[in-house]
């Protein structure tokens, strides 16, 4: 019974391979860069973007740095227009999400400037 339980519930421990050294080193470097100042800057960027969407009447899901904007069938068209304007905002479509729930996936980071966020908000407002 224990063996059966481990095989069915512990696959990530049984069927894994070691992380490549380059990935491990990149993860360690990323952890060394994480600090309170960057975390606060990210929170500020999230707040700025989400409030900007709200001010334009653009509803978004979630509360964190990944901001899904559900647009349904318009998603890929809007993603293309944003790409042409210089923004990498992928469209997520079925089967990843349910039909009719297609969405833009905006991912914010502490490295984004306030100007970049404002330009994206401006472009979204124009398109939508």
CSV table of N, CA and C in Angstrom, one decimal:
chain,number,residue,atom,x,y,z
A,1,UNK,N,0.8,-1.2,0.0
A,1,UNK,CA,0.0,0.0,0.0
A,1,UNK,C,0.9,1.3,0.0
A,2,UNK,N,1.9,1.2,0.8
A,2,UNK,CA,2.8,2.4,0.8
A,2,UNK,C,3.4,2.7,-0.5
A,3,UNK,N,3.9,1.6,-1.2
A,3,UNK,CA,4.5,1.7,-2.5
A,3,UNK,C,3.5,2.3,-3.5
A,4,UNK,N,2.3,1.8,-3.5
A,4,UNK,CA,1.3,2.3,-4.4
A,4,UNK,C,1.0,3.8,-4.1
A,5,UNK,N,0.9,4.2,-2.8
A,5,UNK,CA,0.6,5.6,-2.5
A,5,UNK,C,1.8,6.4,-3.0
A,6,UNK,N,3.0,6.0,-2.8
A,6,UNK,CA,4.2,6.9,-3.2
A,6,UNK,C,4.2,7.0,-4.7
A,7,UNK,N,3.9,5.9,-5.4
A,7,UNK,CA,4.0,6.0,-6.9
A,7,UNK,C,2.9,6.9,-7.4
A,8,UNK,N,1.7,6.9,-6.8
A,8,UNK,CA,0.6,7.7,-7.3
A,8,UNK,C,0.6,9.1,-6.8
A,9,UNK,N,1.1,9.3,-5.6
A,9,UNK,CA,1.1,10.7,-5.1
A,9,UNK,C,2.4,11.4,-5.0
A,10,UNK,N,3.5,10.7,-5.2
A,10,UNK,CA,4.8,11.2,-5.0
A,10,UNK,C,5.6,11.3,-6.3
A,11,UNK,N,4.9,11.4,-7.4
A,11,UNK,CA,5.6,11.4,-8.7
A,11,UNK,C,6.7,12.4,-8.8
A,12,UNK,N,6.6,13.6,-8.3
A,12,UNK,CA,7.6,14.6,-8.4
A,12,UNK,C,8.9,14.2,-7.7
A,13,UNK,N,8.8,13.3,-6.7
A,13,UNK,CA,10.0,12.8,-6.0
A,13,UNK,C,10.6,11.6,-6.7
A,14,UNK,N,9.8,10.9,-7.4
A,14,UNK,CA,10.2,9.6,-8.0
A,14,UNK,C,10.7,9.9,-9.5
A,15,UNK,N,10.0,10.6,-10.2
A,15,UNK,CA,10.3,10.8,-11.6
A,15,UNK,C,10.9,12.2,-11.9
A,16,UNK,N,12.0,12.5,-11.3
A,16,UNK,CA,12.7,13.8,-11.5
A,16,UNK,C,14.1,13.6,-12.0
A,17,UNK,N,14.6,14.6,-12.6
A,17,UNK,CA,16.1,14.6,-12.9
A,17,UNK,C,16.6,15.9,-12.2
A,18,UNK,N,17.9,15.9,-12.0
A,18,UNK,CA,18.5,17.1,-11.4
A,18,UNK,C,18.4,18.3,-12.3
A,19,UNK,N,18.3,19.4,-11.7
A,19,UNK,CA,18.2,20.7,-12.4
A,19,UNK,C,19.6,20.9,-13.0
A,20,UNK,N,19.7,21.4,-14.3
A,20,UNK,CA,21.0,21.7,-14.9
A,20,UNK,C,21.7,22.8,-14.0
A,21,UNK,N,23.0,22.7,-14.0
A,21,UNK,CA,23.8,23.6,-13.2
A,21,UNK,C,23.5,25.1,-13.5
A,22,UNK,N,23.3,25.4,-14.8
A,22,UNK,CA,23.1,26.8,-15.2
A,22,UNK,C,21.8,27.3,-14.6
A,23,UNK,N,20.8,26.4,-14.6
A,23,UNK,CA,19.5,26.8,-14.0
A,23,UNK,C,19.6,27.0,-12.5
A,24,UNK,N,20.4,26.2,-11.8
A,24,UNK,CA,20.6,26.3,-10.4
A,24,UNK,C,21.3,27.6,-10.1
A,25,UNK,N,22.3,27.9,-10.9
A,25,UNK,CA,23.1,29.1,-10.6
A,25,UNK,C,22.2,30.4,-10.9
A,26,UNK,N,21.4,30.3,-11.9
A,26,UNK,CA,20.5,31.4,-12.2
A,26,UNK,C,19.5,31.7,-11.1
A,27,UNK,N,19.0,30.6,-10.6
A,27,UNK,CA,18.1,30.7,-9.4
A,27,UNK,C,18.8,31.3,-8.2
A,28,UNK,N,20.0,30.8,-7.9
A,28,UNK,CA,20.7,31.4,-6.8
A,28,UNK,C,21.0,32.9,-7.0
A,29,UNK,N,21.3,33.3,-8.2
A,29,UNK,CA,21.6,34.7,-8.5
A,29,UNK,C,20.3,35.5,-8.3
A,30,UNK,N,19.2,35.0,-8.8
A,30,UNK,CA,17.9,35.6,-8.6
A,30,UNK,C,17.6,35.8,-7.1
A,31,UNK,N,17.8,34.8,-6.4
A,31,UNK,CA,17.6,34.9,-4.9
A,31,UNK,C,18.4,36.0,-4.3
A,32,UNK,N,19.7,36.1,-4.8
A,32,UNK,CA,20.6,37.1,-4.2
A,32,UNK,C,20.1,38.5,-4.5
A,33,UNK,N,19.4,38.7,-5.6
A,33,UNK,CA,18.9,40.0,-6.0
A,33,UNK,C,17.6,40.4,-5.3
A,34,UNK,N,16.9,39.4,-4.8
A,34,UNK,CA,15.6,39.7,-4.1
A,34,UNK,C,15.9,40.5,-2.8
A,35,UNK,N,15.3,41.6,-2.7
A,35,UNK,CA,15.5,42.4,-1.5
A,35,UNK,C,14.2,43.2,-1.2
A,36,UNK,N,14.2,43.8,-0.1
A,36,UNK,CA,12.9,44.6,0.3
A,36,UNK,C,12.7,45.8,-0.7
A,37,UNK,N,13.7,46.4,-1.1
A,37,UNK,CA,13.5,47.6,-2.0
A,37,UNK,C,12.9,47.1,-3.3
A,38,UNK,N,13.4,46.0,-3.9
A,38,UNK,CA,12.8,45.5,-5.2
A,38,UNK,C,11.4,45.0,-4.9
A,39,UNK,N,11.1,44.4,-3.8
A,39,UNK,CA,9.8,43.9,-3.5
A,39,UNK,C,8.8,45.1,-3.4
A,40,UNK,N,9.2,46.1,-2.7
A,40,UNK,CA,8.4,47.3,-2.6
A,40,UNK,C,8.1,48.0,-3.9
A,41,UNK,N,9.2,48.0,-4.8
A,41,UNK,CA,9.0,48.6,-6.1
A,41,UNK,C,8.0,47.8,-6.9
A,42,UNK,N,8.1,46.5,-6.8
A,42,UNK,CA,7.1,45.6,-7.5
A,42,UNK,C,5.7,45.9,-7.0
A,43,UNK,N,5.5,46.0,-5.7
A,43,UNK,CA,4.2,46.2,-5.2
A,43,UNK,C,3.7,47.6,-5.7
A,44,UNK,N,4.6,48.6,-5.8
A,44,UNK,CA,4.2,49.9,-6.3
A,44,UNK,C,3.7,49.8,-7.8
A,45,UNK,N,4.5,49.0,-8.5
A,45,UNK,CA,4.2,48.8,-10.0
A,45,UNK,C,2.8,48.1,-10.1
A,46,UNK,N,2.6,47.1,-9.3
A,46,UNK,CA,1.3,46.4,-9.4
A,46,UNK,C,0.2,47.3,-9.0
A,47,UNK,N,0.3,48.1,-8.0
A,47,UNK,CA,-0.7,49.0,-7.6
A,47,UNK,C,-1.0,50.1,-8.7
A,48,UNK,N,0.1,50.6,-9.3
A,48,UNK,CA,-0.1,51.6,-10.3
A,48,UNK,C,-0.8,51.0,-11.5
A,49,UNK,N,-0.4,49.8,-11.9
A,49,UNK,CA,-1.1,49.2,-13.1
A,49,UNK,C,-2.5,48.9,-12.9
A,50,UNK,N,-2.8,48.2,-11.7
A,50,UNK,CA,-4.2,47.8,-11.5
A,50,UNK,C,-5.1,49.0,-11.2
A,51,UNK,N,-4.6,50.1,-10.6
A,51,UNK,CA,-5.4,51.3,-10.4
A,51,UNK,C,-5.6,52.0,-11.8
A,52,UNK,N,-4.6,51.9,-12.6
A,52,UNK,CA,-4.8,52.5,-14.0
A,52,UNK,C,-5.8,51.8,-14.8
A,53,UNK,N,-5.8,50.4,-14.7
A,53,UNK,CA,-6.9,49.7,-15.4
A,53,UNK,C,-8.3,50.0,-14.8
A,54,UNK,N,-8.3,50.1,-13.5
A,54,UNK,CA,-9.6,50.4,-12.9
A,54,UNK,C,-10.1,51.8,-13.3
A,55,UNK,N,-9.2,52.7,-13.4
A,55,UNK,CA,-9.6,54.1,-13.8
A,55,UNK,C,-10.1,54.2,-15.2
A,56,UNK,N,-9.7,53.2,-16.0
A,56,UNK,CA,-10.1,53.2,-17.4
A,56,UNK,C,-11.3,52.2,-17.6
A,57,UNK,N,-11.8,51.6,-16.5
A,57,UNK,CA,-12.9,50.7,-16.6
A,57,UNK,C,-12.5,49.4,-17.2
A,58,UNK,N,-11.3,49.0,-17.1
A,58,UNK,CA,-10.8,47.7,-17.7
A,58,UNK,C,-10.7,46.7,-16.5
A,59,UNK,N,-11.6,45.7,-16.5
A,59,UNK,CA,-11.6,44.8,-15.3
A,59,UNK,C,-10.4,43.8,-15.5
A,60,UNK,N,-9.8,43.5,-14.4
A,60,UNK,CA,-8.7,42.5,-14.4
A,60,UNK,C,-8.9,41.5,-13.2
A,61,UNK,N,-8.4,40.3,-13.4
A,61,UNK,CA,-8.5,39.3,-12.4
A,61,UNK,C,-7.3,39.3,-11.5
A,62,UNK,N,-7.4,38.7,-10.3
A,62,UNK,CA,-6.3,38.5,-9.4
A,62,UNK,C,-5.9,39.8,-8.6
A,63,UNK,N,-4.8,39.6,-7.9
A,63,UNK,CA,-4.3,40.7,-7.1
A,63,UNK,C,-2.8,40.9,-7.2
A,64,UNK,N,-2.2,40.1,-7.9
A,64,UNK,CA,-0.7,40.0,-7.9
A,64,UNK,C,-0.1,40.5,-9.2
A,65,UNK,N,1.2,40.2,-9.4
A,65,UNK,CA,2.0,40.7,-10.5
A,65,UNK,C,1.6,40.1,-11.8
A,66,UNK,N,0.9,39.0,-11.9
A,66,UNK,CA,0.4,38.5,-13.1
A,66,UNK,C,-1.1,39.0,-13.2
A,67,UNK,N,-1.3,39.8,-14.3
A,67,UNK,CA,-2.6,40.5,-14.4
A,67,UNK,C,-3.4,39.9,-15.6
A,68,UNK,N,-4.4,39.0,-15.3
A,68,UNK,CA,-5.2,38.5,-16.5
A,68,UNK,C,-6.3,39.5,-16.8
A,69,UNK,N,-6.4,39.8,-18.1
A,69,UNK,CA,-7.5,40.7,-18.6
A,69,UNK,C,-8.3,39.9,-19.6
A,70,UNK,N,-9.5,39.5,-19.2
A,70,UNK,CA,-10.3,38.6,-20.0
A,70,UNK,C,-11.0,39.4,-21.1
A,71,UNK,N,-10.7,39.1,-22.3
A,71,UNK,CA,-11.3,39.8,-23.5
A,71,UNK,C,-12.0,38.9,-24.4
A,72,UNK,N,-12.1,37.6,-24.1
A,72,UNK,CA,-12.8,36.7,-25.0
A,72,UNK,C,-12.1,36.6,-26.4
A,73,UNK,N,-13.0,36.6,-27.4
A,73,UNK,CA,-12.5,36.4,-28.8
A,73,UNK,C,-11.6,37.6,-29.3
A,74,UNK,N,-11.6,38.7,-28.6
A,74,UNK,CA,-10.7,39.8,-29.1
A,74,UNK,C,-9.3,39.7,-28.6
A,75,UNK,N,-9.0,38.7,-27.7
A,75,UNK,CA,-7.7,38.7,-27.1
A,75,UNK,C,-6.5,38.7,-28.1
A,76,UNK,N,-6.5,37.8,-29.0
A,76,UNK,CA,-5.4,37.7,-29.9
A,76,UNK,C,-5.2,38.9,-30.8
A,77,UNK,N,-6.3,39.5,-31.1
A,77,UNK,CA,-6.2,40.8,-31.9
A,77,UNK,C,-5.5,41.9,-31.1
A,78,UNK,N,-6.0,42.0,-29.8
A,78,UNK,CA,-5.4,43.0,-28.9
A,78,UNK,C,-4.0,42.7,-28.6
A,79,UNK,N,-3.6,41.4,-28.4
A,79,UNK,CA,-2.2,41.0,-28.1
A,79,UNK,C,-1.4,41.4,-29.3
A,80,UNK,N,-1.9,41.2,-30.5
A,80,UNK,CA,-1.1,41.6,-31.7
A,80,UNK,C,-0.9,43.1,-31.8
A,81,UNK,N,-1.9,43.9,-31.5
A,81,UNK,CA,-1.8,45.3,-31.6
A,81,UNK,C,-0.8,45.8,-30.5
A,82,UNK,N,-0.8,45.2,-29.4
A,82,UNK,CA,0.1,45.6,-28.3
A,82,UNK,C,1.6,45.2,-28.8
A,83,UNK,N,1.7,44.1,-29.4
A,83,UNK,CA,3.0,43.7,-29.9
A,83,UNK,C,3.6,44.7,-30.9
A,84,UNK,N,2.7,45.1,-31.8
A,84,UNK,CA,3.1,46.1,-32.8
A,84,UNK,C,3.5,47.4,-32.2
A,85,UNK,N,2.9,47.7,-31.0
A,85,UNK,CA,3.2,48.9,-30.3
A,85,UNK,C,4.5,48.7,-29.4
A,86,UNK,N,5.0,47.5,-29.4
A,86,UNK,CA,6.3,47.3,-28.6
A,86,UNK,C,6.1,46.6,-27.2
A,87,UNK,N,4.9,46.1,-27.0
A,87,UNK,CA,4.6,45.4,-25.7
A,87,UNK,C,4.5,43.9,-25.9
A,88,UNK,N,5.1,43.2,-25.1
A,88,UNK,CA,5.0,41.7,-25.1
A,88,UNK,C,4.0,41.3,-24.1
A,89,UNK,N,2.7,41.2,-24.5
A,89,UNK,CA,1.6,40.8,-23.6
A,89,UNK,C,0.9,39.6,-24.3
A,90,UNK,N,1.3,38.4,-23.9
A,90,UNK,CA,0.7,37.2,-24.6
A,90,UNK,C,-0.8,37.0,-24.4
A,91,UNK,N,-1.4,36.5,-25.4
A,91,UNK,CA,-2.8,36.1,-25.3
A,91,UNK,C,-2.9,34.7,-24.9
A,92,UNK,N,-3.7,34.4,-24.0
A,92,UNK,CA,-3.9,33.0,-23.5
A,92,UNK,C,-5.3,32.5,-24.0
A,93,UNK,N,-5.3,31.4,-24.7
A,93,UNK,CA,-6.6,30.9,-25.3
A,93,UNK,C,-6.7,29.4,-25.1
A,94,UNK,N,-7.9,28.9,-25.4
A,94,UNK,CA,-8.1,27.4,-25.2
A,94,UNK,C,-7.1,26.6,-25.9
A,95,UNK,N,-6.7,25.5,-25.3
A,95,UNK,CA,-7.3,24.8,-24.2
A,95,UNK,C,-6.8,25.3,-22.8
A,96,UNK,N,-5.8,26.2,-22.8
A,96,UNK,CA,-5.3,26.7,-21.6
A,96,UNK,C,-6.4,27.3,-20.7
A,97,UNK,N,-7.3,28.0,-21.3
A,97,UNK,CA,-8.4,28.6,-20.6
A,97,UNK,C,-9.7,28.1,-21.3
A,98,UNK,N,-10.8,28.2,-20.6
A,98,UNK,CA,-12.1,27.8,-21.3
A,98,UNK,C,-12.4,28.8,-22.4
A,99,UNK,N,-13.2,28.2,-23.4
A,99,UNK,CA,-13.7,29.0,-24.5
A,99,UNK,C,-14.5,30.2,-23.9
A,100,UNK,N,-14.2,31.4,-24.5
A,100,UNK,CA,-14.9,32.6,-24.0
A,100,UNK,C,-14.1,33.3,-22.9
A,101,UNK,N,-13.1,32.6,-22.3
A,101,UNK,CA,-12.3,33.2,-21.2
A,101,UNK,C,-10.9,33.5,-21.7
A,102,UNK,N,-10.7,33.7,-23.0
A,102,UNK,CA,-9.4,34.1,-23.5
A,102,UNK,C,-9.0,35.4,-22.8
A,103,UNK,N,-7.7,35.5,-22.6
A,103,UNK,CA,-7.3,36.7,-21.8
A,103,UNK,C,-5.9,37.1,-22.2
A,104,UNK,N,-5.6,38.4,-21.9
A,104,UNK,CA,-4.2,38.9,-22.0
A,104,UNK,C,-3.5,38.5,-20.7
A,105,UNK,N,-2.2,38.2,-20.7
A,105,UNK,CA,-1.5,37.9,-19.5
A,105,UNK,C,-0.4,38.9,-19.3
A,106,UNK,N,-0.6,40.0,-18.5
A,106,UNK,CA,0.3,41.0,-18.3
A,106,UNK,C,1.2,40.5,-17.1
A,107,UNK,N,2.5,40.5,-17.2
A,107,UNK,CA,3.3,40.1,-16.1
A,107,UNK,C,4.2,41.3,-15.8
A,108,UNK,N,4.0,41.8,-14.6
A,108,UNK,CA,4.8,43.0,-14.1
A,108,UNK,C,6.0,42.5,-13.3
A,109,UNK,N,7.1,43.4,-13.4
A,109,UNK,CA,8.3,43.1,-12.6
A,109,UNK,C,8.8,44.4,-12.0
A,110,UNK,N,9.7,44.3,-11.0
A,110,UNK,CA,10.2,45.5,-10.4
A,110,UNK,C,11.1,46.3,-11.4
A,111,UNK,N,11.5,45.6,-12.5
A,111,UNK,CA,12.3,46.2,-13.5
A,111,UNK,C,11.5,47.2,-14.4
A,112,UNK,N,10.2,47.0,-14.4
A,112,UNK,CA,9.4,47.9,-15.3
A,112,UNK,C,9.4,49.3,-14.6
A,113,UNK,N,9.6,50.3,-15.5
A,113,UNK,CA,9.5,51.7,-15.0
A,113,UNK,C,8.1,52.2,-15.0
A,114,UNK,N,7.9,53.3,-14.2
A,114,UNK,CA,6.5,53.9,-14.2
A,114,UNK,C,6.1,54.3,-15.6
A,115,UNK,N,7.1,54.8,-16.3
A,115,UNK,CA,6.8,55.3,-17.7
A,115,UNK,C,6.3,54.1,-18.6
A,116,UNK,N,7.0,53.0,-18.5
A,116,UNK,CA,6.5,51.8,-19.2
A,116,UNK,C,5.1,51.4,-18.9
A,117,UNK,N,4.8,51.4,-17.6
A,117,UNK,CA,3.5,51.0,-17.2
A,117,UNK,C,2.5,52.0,-17.7
A,118,UNK,N,2.8,53.3,-17.6
A,118,UNK,CA,1.8,54.3,-18.1
A,118,UNK,C,1.6,54.2,-19.6
A,119,UNK,N,2.7,53.9,-20.3
A,119,UNK,CA,2.5,53.7,-21.8
A,119,UNK,C,1.7,52.5,-22.1
A,120,UNK,N,1.9,51.4,-21.4
A,120,UNK,CA,1.0,50.2,-21.6
A,120,UNK,C,-0.4,50.5,-21.3
A,121,UNK,N,-0.7,51.2,-20.2
A,121,UNK,CA,-2.0,51.6,-19.8
A,121,UNK,C,-2.7,52.5,-20.9
A,122,UNK,N,-1.9,53.4,-21.4
A,122,UNK,CA,-2.3,54.3,-22.4
A,122,UNK,C,-2.7,53.5,-23.7
A,123,UNK,N,-1.8,52.6,-24.1
A,123,UNK,CA,-2.0,51.8,-25.3
A,123,UNK,C,-3.3,50.9,-25.1
A,124,UNK,N,-3.4,50.3,-23.9
A,124,UNK,CA,-4.6,49.5,-23.7
A,124,UNK,C,-5.9,50.3,-23.8
A,125,UNK,N,-5.8,51.5,-23.2
A,125,UNK,CA,-7.0,52.4,-23.3
A,125,UNK,C,-7.4,52.8,-24.7
A,126,UNK,N,-6.4,53.0,-25.6
A,126,UNK,CA,-6.6,53.3,-27.0
A,126,UNK,C,-7.2,52.1,-27.7
A,127,UNK,N,-6.7,50.9,-27.5
A,127,UNK,CA,-7.1,49.7,-28.2
A,127,UNK,C,-8.5,49.3,-27.7
A,128,UNK,N,-8.7,49.3,-26.4
A,128,UNK,CA,-10.0,48.8,-25.9
A,128,UNK,C,-11.1,49.9,-25.8
